[in-house]
PDB file of C-alpha atoms in Angstrom:
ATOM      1  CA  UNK A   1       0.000   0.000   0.000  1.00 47.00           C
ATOM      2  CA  UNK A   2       1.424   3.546  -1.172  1.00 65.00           C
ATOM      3  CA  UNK A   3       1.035   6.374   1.268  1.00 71.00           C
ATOM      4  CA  UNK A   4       0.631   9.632   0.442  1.00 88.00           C
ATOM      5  CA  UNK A   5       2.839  12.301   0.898  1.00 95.00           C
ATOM      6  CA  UNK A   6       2.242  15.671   0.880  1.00 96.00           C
ATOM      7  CA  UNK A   7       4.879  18.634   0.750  1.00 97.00           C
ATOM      8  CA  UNK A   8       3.437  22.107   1.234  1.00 97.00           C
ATOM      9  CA  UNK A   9       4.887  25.718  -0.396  1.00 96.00           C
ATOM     10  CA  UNK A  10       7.773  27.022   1.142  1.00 94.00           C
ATOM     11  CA  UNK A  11       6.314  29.522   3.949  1.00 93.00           C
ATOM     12  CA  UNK A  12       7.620  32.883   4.279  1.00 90.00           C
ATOM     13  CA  UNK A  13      10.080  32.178   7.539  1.00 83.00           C
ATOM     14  CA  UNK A  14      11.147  29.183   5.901  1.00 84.00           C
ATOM     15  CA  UNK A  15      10.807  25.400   5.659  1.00 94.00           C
ATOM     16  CA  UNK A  16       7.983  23.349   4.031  1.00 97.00           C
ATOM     17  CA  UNK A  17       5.090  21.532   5.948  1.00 97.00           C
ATOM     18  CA  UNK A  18       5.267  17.629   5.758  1.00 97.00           C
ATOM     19  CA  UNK A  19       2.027  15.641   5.667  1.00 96.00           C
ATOM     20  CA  UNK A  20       1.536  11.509   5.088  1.00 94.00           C
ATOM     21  CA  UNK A  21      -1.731  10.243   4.849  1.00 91.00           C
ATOM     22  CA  UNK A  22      -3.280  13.693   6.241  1.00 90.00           C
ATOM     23  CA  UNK A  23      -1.117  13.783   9.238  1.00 93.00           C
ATOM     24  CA  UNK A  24       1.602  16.456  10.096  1.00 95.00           C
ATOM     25  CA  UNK A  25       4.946  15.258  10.694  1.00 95.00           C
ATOM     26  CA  UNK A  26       6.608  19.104  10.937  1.00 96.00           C
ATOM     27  CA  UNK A  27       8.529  21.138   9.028  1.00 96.00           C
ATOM     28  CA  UNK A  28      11.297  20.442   7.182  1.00 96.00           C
ATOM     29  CA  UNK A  29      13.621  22.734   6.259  1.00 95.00           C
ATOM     30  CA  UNK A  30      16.518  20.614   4.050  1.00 93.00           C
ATOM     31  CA  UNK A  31      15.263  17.917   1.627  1.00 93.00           C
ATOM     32  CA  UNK A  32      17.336  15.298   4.712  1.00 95.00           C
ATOM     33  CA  UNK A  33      14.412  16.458   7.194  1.00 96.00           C
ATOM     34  CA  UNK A  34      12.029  15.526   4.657  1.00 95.00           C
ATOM     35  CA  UNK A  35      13.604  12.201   4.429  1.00 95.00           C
ATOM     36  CA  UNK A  36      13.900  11.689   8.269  1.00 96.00           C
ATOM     37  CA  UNK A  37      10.497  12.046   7.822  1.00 95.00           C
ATOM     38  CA  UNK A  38       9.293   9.698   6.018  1.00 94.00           C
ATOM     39  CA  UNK A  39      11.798   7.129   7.699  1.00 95.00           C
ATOM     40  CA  UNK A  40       9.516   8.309  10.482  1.00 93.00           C
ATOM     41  CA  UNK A  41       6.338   7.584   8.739  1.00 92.00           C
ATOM     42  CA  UNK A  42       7.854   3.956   8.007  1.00 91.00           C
ATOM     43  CA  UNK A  43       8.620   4.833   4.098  1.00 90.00           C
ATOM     44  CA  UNK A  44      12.474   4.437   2.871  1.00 93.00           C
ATOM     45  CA  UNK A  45      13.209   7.538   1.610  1.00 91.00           C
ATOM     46  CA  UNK A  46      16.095   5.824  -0.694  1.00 92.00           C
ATOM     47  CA  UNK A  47      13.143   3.409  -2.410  1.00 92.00           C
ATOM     48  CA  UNK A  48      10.772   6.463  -3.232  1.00 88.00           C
ATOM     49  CA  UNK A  49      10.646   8.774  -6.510  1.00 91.00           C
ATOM     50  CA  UNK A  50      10.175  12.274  -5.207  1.00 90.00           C
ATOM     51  CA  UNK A  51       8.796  13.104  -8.567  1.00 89.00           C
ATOM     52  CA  UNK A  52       6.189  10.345  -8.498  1.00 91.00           C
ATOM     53  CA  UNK A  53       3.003  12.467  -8.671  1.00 90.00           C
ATOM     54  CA  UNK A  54       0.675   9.288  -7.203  1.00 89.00           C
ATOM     55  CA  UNK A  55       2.913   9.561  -4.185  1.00 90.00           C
ATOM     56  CA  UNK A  56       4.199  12.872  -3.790  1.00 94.00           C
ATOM     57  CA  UNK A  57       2.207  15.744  -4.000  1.00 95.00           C
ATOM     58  CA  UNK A  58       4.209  18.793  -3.883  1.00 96.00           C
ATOM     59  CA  UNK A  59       2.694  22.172  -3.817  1.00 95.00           C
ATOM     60  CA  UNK A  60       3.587  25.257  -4.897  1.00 94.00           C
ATOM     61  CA  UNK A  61       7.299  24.222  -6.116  1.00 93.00           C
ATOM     62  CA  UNK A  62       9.109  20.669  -6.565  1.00 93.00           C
ATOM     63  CA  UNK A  63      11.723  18.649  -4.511  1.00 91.00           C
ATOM     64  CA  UNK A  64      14.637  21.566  -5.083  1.00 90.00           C
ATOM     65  CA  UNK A  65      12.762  24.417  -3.120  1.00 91.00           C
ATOM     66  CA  UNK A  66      12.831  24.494   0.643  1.00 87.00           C
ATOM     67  CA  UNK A  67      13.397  27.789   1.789  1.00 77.00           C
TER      68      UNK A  67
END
């Protein structure tokens, strides 16, 4: 079962809300928080395309934009 991931715009102090399956992990700042986060959530960040759109939604700008 996929989970789904989803990466809010950068905010204006800075970082990028995390969700997985509608719940908040934080704020990550560095694409390595968002990958301790999904470790967190039980995904392997090293198995997962970041640019898979049925996984990863990202909003308001792609994997390269944190800050």
């Amino acid at each position: 079962m996929q989970r789904r991931v989803i990466v809010m715009p950068p905010s204006t102090s800075g970082g990028r809300r995390v969700r997985v399956d509608g719940e908040i992990l934080g704020i990550a700042y560095h694409l390595r928080d968002f990958q301790e986060f999904l470790r967190h959530a039980g995904l392997d960040p090293e198995a997962i395309d970041l640019t898979d759109p049925d996984l990863v939604e990202w909003r308001g700008a792609g994997p390269g934009v944190w800050t």
